[in-house]
Coordinates of C-alpha atoms in Angstrom, one line a residue:
M1 CA 76.5 83.3 149.2
K2 CA 74.3 82.4 152.2
T3 CA 77.1 80.2 153.6
V4 CA 79.7 83.0 153.1
L5 CA 77.5 85.5 155.0
E6 CA 76.9 83.1 157.8
K7 CA 80.7 82.5 158.2
E8 CA 81.2 86.3 158.2
G9 CA 78.9 86.6 161.2
G10 CA 77.2 89.9 162.0
D11 CA 73.6 90.7 162.6
P12 CA 71.5 87.8 161.1
S13 CA 68.6 90.3 160.5
L14 CA 70.8 92.1 157.9
H15 CA 71.7 89.0 156.0
A16 CA 68.7 89.2 153.7
G17 CA 69.5 92.7 152.5
L18 CA 73.2 91.9 152.1
L19 CA 72.4 88.8 150.2
L20 CA 70.1 90.8 147.8
N21 CA 72.8 93.4 147.2
R22 CA 75.5 90.8 146.6
A23 CA 73.2 89.0 144.2
K24 CA 72.7 92.2 142.2
A25 CA 76.4 93.0 142.2
N26 CA 77.4 89.6 140.9
T27 CA 74.8 89.3 138.0
N28 CA 75.9 89.3 134.4
A29 CA 75.1 92.1 132.0
I30 CA 71.9 90.6 130.7
C31 CA 70.5 90.0 134.2
Q32 CA 71.4 93.5 135.3
Q33 CA 69.3 94.9 132.4
V34 CA 66.4 92.6 133.6
I35 CA 66.8 93.8 137.2
V36 CA 66.7 97.4 136.2
G37 CA 63.4 96.8 134.3
L38 CA 61.7 95.3 137.4
P39 CA 59.0 97.4 139.2
I40 CA 60.4 99.5 142.1
D41 CA 57.1 99.4 144.1
P42 CA 57.2 97.0 145.7
P43 CA 61.0 96.7 145.6
P44 CA 62.2 93.4 144.0
T45 CA 63.1 90.6 146.3
L46 CA 65.8 87.9 145.8
T47 CA 63.1 85.5 144.7
T48 CA 61.6 87.8 142.1
I49 CA 65.1 88.6 140.7
I50 CA 65.9 84.8 140.4
E51 CA 62.6 84.2 138.7
A52 CA 63.1 87.1 136.2
C53 CA 66.6 86.1 135.3
S54 CA 65.9 82.4 134.9
P55 CA 65.3 81.1 131.4
P56 CA 61.9 79.9 130.4
E57 CA 61.1 76.3 131.3
E58 CA 61.4 75.1 127.7
D59 CA 64.9 76.6 127.6
Q60 CA 65.9 74.8 130.8
E61 CA 64.6 71.5 129.3
E62 CA 66.5 72.1 126.1
M63 CA 69.7 72.9 128.1
A64 CA 69.3 69.8 130.2
A65 CA 69.0 67.8 127.0
I66 CA 72.1 69.4 125.4
C67 CA 74.4 69.5 128.4
P68 CA 72.7 68.0 131.5
G69 CA 73.9 69.9 134.5
I70 CA 76.7 71.3 132.3
S71 CA 78.6 68.1 133.0
L72 CA 81.7 68.1 130.8
P73 CA 82.9 64.8 129.5
P74 CA 86.3 63.5 130.7
C75 CA 89.2 65.1 128.8
K76 CA 90.2 61.9 127.0
V77 CA 91.0 61.3 123.3
H78 CA 88.1 58.9 122.8
R79 CA 85.7 61.6 124.2
L80 CA 86.8 64.5 122.0
A81 CA 84.1 64.1 119.4
E82 CA 81.5 64.2 122.2
V83 CA 83.1 67.4 123.6
A84 CA 83.0 69.0 120.1
E85 CA 79.4 68.1 119.7
L86 CA 78.5 69.5 123.1
I87 CA 80.2 72.9 122.4
T88 CA 78.6 73.1 118.9
S89 CA 75.1 72.4 120.3
A90 CA 75.5 75.0 123.1
R91 CA 76.1 77.8 120.5
S92 CA 72.4 77.8 119.6
S93 CA 71.4 79.8 122.7
A94 CA 73.0 82.8 124.5
S95 CA 72.2 81.4 127.9
H96 CA 73.7 78.0 126.9
R97 CA 76.9 79.7 125.7
E98 CA 77.2 81.6 128.9
K99 CA 76.7 78.6 131.2
L100 CA 79.0 76.3 129.2
A101 CA 81.7 79.0 129.2
L102 CA 81.5 79.3 133.0
A103 CA 81.7 75.5 133.3
L104 CA 84.8 75.4 131.1
K105 CA 86.5 78.1 133.1
N106 CA 85.5 76.8 136.6
E107 CA 86.6 73.3 135.8
G108 CA 89.9 74.4 134.3
Y109 CA 88.9 72.5 131.2
I110 CA 90.8 74.5 128.6
P111 CA 94.2 73.9 130.1
K112 CA 93.3 70.2 130.3
L113 CA 92.4 70.2 126.6
L114 CA 95.7 71.9 125.8
E115 CA 97.7 69.3 127.8
L116 CA 95.9 66.6 125.8
F117 CA 96.7 68.5 122.6
Q118 CA 100.4 68.4 123.4
V119 CA 100.2 64.6 123.8
C120 CA 98.3 64.2 120.6
E121 CA 100.7 66.4 118.7
K122 CA 103.7 64.4 119.9
S123 CA 101.9 61.1 118.9
Q124 CA 100.7 62.6 115.6
L125 CA 97.1 61.6 116.2
S126 CA 95.7 63.5 113.2
R127 CA 92.0 62.8 113.9
A128 CA 92.2 63.8 117.5
L129 CA 94.1 67.0 116.5
Q130 CA 91.3 67.9 114.1
H131 CA 88.7 67.4 116.9
L132 CA 90.8 69.6 119.2
S133 CA 91.0 72.3 116.5
A134 CA 87.2 72.2 116.1
I135 CA 86.8 72.3 119.9
M136 CA 89.0 75.4 120.2
Q137 CA 87.1 77.2 117.4
G138 CA 83.8 76.2 119.0
I139 CA 85.0 77.7 122.4
L140 CA 86.0 80.9 120.6
W141 CA 82.6 81.1 118.9
L142 CA 80.9 80.9 122.3
D143 CA 81.9 84.6 122.3
Q144 CA 82.3 84.7 126.1
G145 CA 84.8 86.8 128.0
A146 CA 85.1 84.2 130.7
V147 CA 86.9 81.7 128.3
L148 CA 88.5 84.4 126.2
E149 CA 90.5 85.5 129.2
V150 CA 91.9 81.9 129.5
L151 CA 92.5 81.4 125.8
L152 CA 94.5 84.6 125.5
S153 CA 96.5 84.1 128.7
Q154 CA 100.3 83.8 128.4
E155 CA 100.1 80.2 129.6
C156 CA 97.7 79.1 126.9
I157 CA 97.8 81.2 123.8
M158 CA 100.6 79.6 121.9
D159 CA 99.1 76.1 122.3
V160 CA 95.7 77.6 121.3
V161 CA 97.1 79.0 118.1
R162 CA 99.0 75.8 117.3
C163 CA 95.8 73.8 118.0
L164 CA 93.7 75.9 115.7
E165 CA 96.2 75.4 112.9
Y166 CA 95.2 71.8 112.7
D167 CA 91.9 72.8 111.0
P168 CA 92.0 70.9 107.7
S169 CA 90.1 73.8 106.0
L170 CA 92.9 76.3 106.6
A171 CA 94.4 77.4 103.3
Q172 CA 97.8 78.0 104.9
P173 CA 98.4 75.7 107.9
K174 CA 101.2 76.9 110.2
W175 CA 100.9 80.4 108.8
C176 CA 99.8 82.0 112.0
G177 CA 102.7 80.6 113.9
Q178 CA 105.0 82.3 111.5
L179 CA 103.1 85.5 111.9
L180 CA 103.5 85.3 115.7
Q181 CA 107.2 84.9 115.2
E182 CA 107.3 88.0 113.0
T183 CA 105.2 90.1 115.5
T184 CA 107.5 88.8 118.3
K185 CA 110.5 90.3 116.3
L186 CA 108.6 93.6 116.1
K187 CA 108.0 93.7 119.8
E188 CA 111.7 93.0 120.4
L189 CA 112.5 95.8 118.0
L190 CA 110.3 98.3 119.8
P191 CA 111.9 100.0 122.8
I192 CA 109.2 98.8 125.3
R193 CA 110.7 98.1 128.7
D194 CA 107.5 97.9 130.9
P195 CA 106.7 94.2 131.4
E196 CA 103.0 94.9 131.8
L197 CA 102.9 96.8 128.5
Q198 CA 104.8 94.1 126.8
Q199 CA 102.2 91.6 127.9
K200 CA 99.4 93.8 126.5
F201 CA 101.3 93.8 123.2
H202 CA 101.5 90.0 123.2
Q203 CA 97.7 89.7 123.9
L204 CA 96.8 92.2 121.2
Y205 CA 98.9 90.5 118.5
W206 CA 97.7 87.1 119.5
A207 CA 94.0 88.1 119.5
Q208 CA 94.5 89.8 116.1
C209 CA 96.1 86.7 114.8
I210 CA 93.2 84.6 115.8
Q211 CA 90.6 87.0 114.4
A212 CA 92.3 87.7 111.1
I213 CA 94.0 84.4 110.2
I214 CA 92.7 81.5 112.2
L215 CA 89.1 82.5 112.2
P216 CA 88.6 84.2 108.8
K217 CA 85.2 85.2 107.6
A218 CA 83.1 82.1 106.8
A219 CA 79.8 81.8 105.0
G220 CA 77.0 83.1 107.1
V221 CA 79.4 84.3 109.8
G222 CA 80.0 88.1 109.9
E223 CA 83.2 89.7 111.2
G224 CA 81.2 91.2 114.1
S225 CA 80.0 87.8 115.3
L226 CA 83.0 87.5 117.7
A227 CA 81.9 90.6 119.7
S228 CA 83.9 89.6 122.8
L229 CA 87.1 89.1 120.7
T230 CA 86.6 92.4 118.8
S231 CA 86.0 94.2 122.1
F232 CA 89.1 92.7 123.6
I233 CA 91.2 93.8 120.7
S234 CA 89.8 97.3 120.8
C235 CA 90.3 97.6 124.6
K236 CA 93.9 96.4 124.4
R237 CA 94.8 98.7 121.6
E238 CA 93.3 101.6 123.4
E239 CA 95.2 100.7 126.6
I240 CA 98.5 100.6 124.6
V241 CA 97.7 103.9 122.9
H242 CA 96.9 105.6 126.2
V243 CA 100.3 104.6 127.7
L244 CA 102.6 105.0 124.7
E245 CA 101.3 108.3 123.3
K246 CA 102.7 110.0 126.4
D247 CA 106.1 108.3 126.2
Q248 CA 108.4 110.8 124.5
K249 CA 111.5 108.7 125.1
F250 CA 109.9 105.8 123.3
W251 CA 109.0 107.8 120.2
S252 CA 112.4 109.5 120.1
E253 CA 114.0 106.0 119.9
V254 CA 111.5 104.8 117.3
L255 CA 112.2 107.9 115.1
A256 CA 115.9 107.4 115.5
Q257 CA 115.7 103.7 114.5
L258 CA 113.5 104.6 111.5
T259 CA 116.2 106.8 110.0
A260 CA 119.4 105.0 111.2
G261 CA 121.5 103.6 108.4
A262 CA 122.0 100.4 110.5
T263 CA 118.3 99.6 110.5
G264 CA 117.5 96.8 108.0
A265 CA 114.9 97.2 105.3
H266 CA 112.5 94.7 107.0
Q267 CA 112.9 96.3 110.4
R268 CA 112.3 99.8 108.9
W269 CA 109.1 98.5 107.2
D270 CA 107.9 97.1 110.5
L271 CA 108.6 100.3 112.4
V272 CA 107.0 102.6 109.9
T273 CA 103.9 100.4 109.7
F274 CA 103.7 100.4 113.5
L275 CA 104.0 104.2 113.4
K276 CA 101.2 104.5 110.8
D277 CA 98.9 102.2 112.7
F278 CA 99.5 103.9 116.0
C279 CA 98.7 107.4 114.6
A280 CA 95.5 106.0 113.2
S281 CA 94.6 104.5 116.5
S282 CA 95.4 107.6 118.4
L283 CA 93.1 109.7 116.2
M284 CA 90.4 107.1 116.5
F285 CA 90.4 106.6 120.3
H286 CA 91.1 110.1 121.5
Q287 CA 89.8 113.5 120.7
N288 CA 93.2 115.0 121.3
G289 CA 94.9 112.8 118.7
E290 CA 96.1 116.0 117.1
A291 CA 98.1 116.7 120.3
F292 CA 100.0 113.4 119.8
L293 CA 100.8 114.3 116.2
Q294 CA 102.1 117.7 117.3
G295 CA 104.2 116.1 120.0
L296 CA 105.8 113.7 117.4
A297 CA 106.5 116.7 115.2
K298 CA 108.4 118.4 118.0
L299 CA 110.5 115.2 118.3
G300 CA 111.5 115.3 114.6
L301 CA 108.7 113.4 112.8
L302 CA 108.8 115.6 109.7
P303 CA 112.5 115.3 109.0
A304 CA 112.2 111.6 109.5
L305 CA 109.3 111.4 107.1
E306 CA 111.3 113.4 104.5
I307 CA 114.0 110.8 104.7
L308 CA 111.6 107.9 104.4
L309 CA 109.7 109.5 101.5
G310 CA 113.0 109.8 99.6
M311 CA 113.8 106.1 99.9
D312 CA 113.5 103.7 97.0
D313 CA 111.5 101.3 99.1
L314 CA 108.0 101.7 97.8
Q315 CA 106.3 100.2 100.8
V316 CA 108.2 102.3 103.3
A317 CA 107.5 105.5 101.2
S318 CA 103.8 104.6 101.0
A319 CA 103.4 104.1 104.7
A320 CA 105.3 107.4 105.3
T321 CA 102.9 109.1 102.9
D322 CA 100.0 107.9 105.0
V323 CA 101.6 109.4 108.2
L324 CA 102.2 112.7 106.4
S325 CA 98.5 112.7 105.3
Y326 CA 97.4 112.4 109.0
L327 CA 99.6 115.5 109.7
V328 CA 98.3 117.5 106.8
N329 CA 94.7 116.6 107.6
F330 CA 94.8 117.2 111.3
C331 CA 97.8 119.5 111.9
L332 CA 98.3 121.4 108.6
F333 CA 99.9 124.4 110.3
V334 CA 102.6 122.2 111.7
V335 CA 103.6 121.0 108.2
Q336 CA 103.3 124.5 106.7
E337 CA 105.6 125.8 109.5
F338 CA 108.1 123.1 108.7
V339 CA 108.0 123.9 105.0
M340 CA 108.4 127.6 105.8
Q341 CA 111.5 126.9 107.9
E342 CA 112.9 125.0 105.0
A343 CA 112.2 128.0 102.8
Q344 CA 114.4 130.1 105.1
Q345 CA 117.2 127.5 105.2
R346 CA 117.9 126.8 101.6
D347 CA 121.1 125.0 102.5
H348 CA 119.1 122.3 104.1
G349 CA 119.9 119.9 101.2
T350 CA 116.4 118.6 100.5
D351 CA 112.9 119.6 101.2
L352 CA 109.5 118.1 101.7
I353 CA 107.9 119.4 98.5
R354 CA 110.7 118.2 96.3
V355 CA 110.6 114.8 97.8
L356 CA 106.8 114.6 97.2
M357 CA 107.2 115.6 93.6
K358 CA 109.9 113.0 93.1
Q359 CA 107.5 110.4 94.5
M360 CA 104.7 111.4 92.1
I361 CA 107.1 111.2 89.1
C362 CA 108.9 108.0 90.1
Y363 CA 106.0 105.8 91.3
P364 CA 105.1 103.1 88.8
A365 CA 101.6 102.9 87.4
A366 CA 100.8 100.0 89.9
A367 CA 101.2 102.5 92.7
F368 CA 98.9 105.1 91.3
G369 CA 96.8 105.2 94.4
V370 CA 99.8 106.5 96.3
A371 CA 100.6 109.0 93.5
D372 CA 97.1 110.2 93.7
Q373 CA 97.5 110.7 97.4
V374 CA 100.7 112.5 96.9
M375 CA 99.0 114.9 94.4
E376 CA 96.4 115.8 97.0
L377 CA 99.1 116.5 99.5
L378 CA 100.9 118.7 97.0
Q379 CA 97.7 120.6 96.2
T380 CA 97.3 121.4 99.9
L381 CA 101.0 122.3 100.5
L382 CA 101.4 124.4 97.4
D383 CA 98.3 126.5 98.3
P384 CA 99.6 129.5 100.3
G385 CA 95.9 130.3 101.1
N386 CA 96.1 127.8 103.8
L387 CA 98.5 130.1 105.7
L388 CA 97.0 132.7 108.0
A389 CA 99.4 135.6 107.5
T390 CA 99.6 137.5 104.2
A391 CA 103.4 138.0 104.7
E392 CA 103.8 134.3 105.0
D393 CA 101.7 133.8 101.8
E394 CA 104.1 136.0 99.9
L395 CA 107.2 134.3 101.4
Y396 CA 105.8 130.9 100.7
T397 CA 105.0 131.7 97.1
R398 CA 108.4 133.3 96.6
Y399 CA 110.1 130.3 98.0
I400 CA 108.3 128.0 95.5
I401 CA 109.0 130.3 92.6
Q402 CA 112.7 131.1 93.4
G403 CA 113.4 127.4 94.1
N404 CA 111.6 126.5 90.8
L405 CA 110.1 123.6 92.7
L406 CA 107.6 122.8 89.9
A407 CA 110.3 122.3 87.3
P408 CA 110.6 118.5 87.8
L409 CA 106.9 118.1 87.1
V410 CA 107.1 120.2 83.9
Q411 CA 110.1 118.1 82.8
A412 CA 108.3 114.9 83.5
L413 CA 105.3 116.1 81.5
L414 CA 107.6 116.9 78.5
E415 CA 109.4 113.6 78.7
N416 CA 106.1 111.8 78.8
G417 CA 105.1 113.3 75.5
A418 CA 101.6 112.8 74.2
T419 CA 101.1 109.5 76.0
Y420 CA 98.1 109.9 78.2
N421 CA 99.0 107.7 81.2
L422 CA 98.5 108.0 84.9
L423 CA 101.5 110.3 85.4
R424 CA 100.4 112.7 82.8
W425 CA 96.9 112.8 84.3
A426 CA 98.3 113.5 87.8
V427 CA 100.5 116.3 86.7
L428 CA 97.8 118.0 84.6
E429 CA 95.4 117.7 87.5
L430 CA 97.8 119.5 89.7
F431 CA 98.4 122.2 87.1
E432 CA 94.7 122.7 86.7
F433 CA 94.4 123.2 90.4
L434 CA 97.0 125.9 90.3
R435 CA 95.3 127.6 87.3
L436 CA 91.9 127.8 89.0
N437 CA 93.0 128.7 92.5
K438 CA 93.2 132.5 93.0
S439 CA 95.5 132.2 96.0
V440 CA 98.3 130.7 93.8
L441 CA 97.7 133.0 90.8
A442 CA 101.3 134.3 91.0
L443 CA 102.6 130.7 91.0
A444 CA 100.4 129.8 88.0
K445 CA 101.6 132.9 86.1
F446 CA 105.2 132.0 86.8
L447 CA 104.7 128.5 85.7
C448 CA 103.3 129.6 82.3
Q449 CA 105.9 132.3 81.7
G450 CA 108.8 130.1 82.6
N451 CA 107.6 127.2 80.5
S452 CA 105.8 128.9 77.6
E453 CA 107.2 126.4 75.1
A454 CA 105.8 123.5 77.0
F455 CA 102.3 125.0 77.3

């Protein structure tokens, strides 16, 4: 810094103050906390700041023993075991991890390792490949943003993933490469045209792949140990959510693909899963997540969900149920308004409540968790007390009664007989809700009168 200031010229009497300010501005997060804690009278000098931020003498001696002068071994096959040991040893101290990470980045060491990896892979040097896998895992466990940025760069990430897959302890080697191919297909399926946003998607999926597949939970290592990677994933997801939740054209195309007859089953599953995850992220990151859901509703989300819920594909219907749950929990009035519009347009051909009842009846016992979720949705949607206007209460109840919407449930109960299985429990639970809820007293009365033999 002194040399830079001297080259910049200016008044030499000001160099000391400028040097102090630049030193403060370029410190890491830990040193910044130390500087803030220093006494303000007299004000700290550059010397006091250096002393306060320097590790104790014993730490310096230990660091010198572990990695003297942070001198990295030559990137050669016969030195890989030495490199792996160096990285493993440095993980014992936060200051050691930070210094080693900076050395790796400043010397361009990671690209050199990946070039060596390509040579070893072509030559099928299994022992060297295992060392390189251990080295990459060790670099990740340094948990430093300086090297994470390099590892997840577009130039390095694919080789990093392939390198990590040579860990002999992996239960499913090459699995992550297949996952990356699948996520690449999803990114091609999504109508994202902004190159910068596409790159954010790539980085997010790659980082998630490393976190969830390549570096699974190990004994004594918690999920939160990779704080930098977790933070990176969270930040990328939030950046994507911030951009896409405002893009109406994007979501119109996604909803159109979801319901198009030409969309394949696997593509539809990918799209509805993306939609579900995005809704969850929007509600998590932003207080106005409800506004995003309302915007989707205006673009035709509910008619699309109605179609998806009516499909025979259990996975697709389950994901669609999750999305509908978000709407019911955060924007109930939007769903109620949609149901009311259907009540006034009886020639619509289908309706949300009928589709939900069909789901609860048709789901196999293995999917009871979904059936239970559907039952809760029905309880909310069948309760006119959730509507604000009395006139709407009456219209809503009359719509349910005249349409005899509960008939399929009664029929399912009769066909089930005395067998006490999950379906019988779910239907009886819903009927008990109607019996005890005063706001649906007319509906409960109609149910009993119209099906007196059954009850």
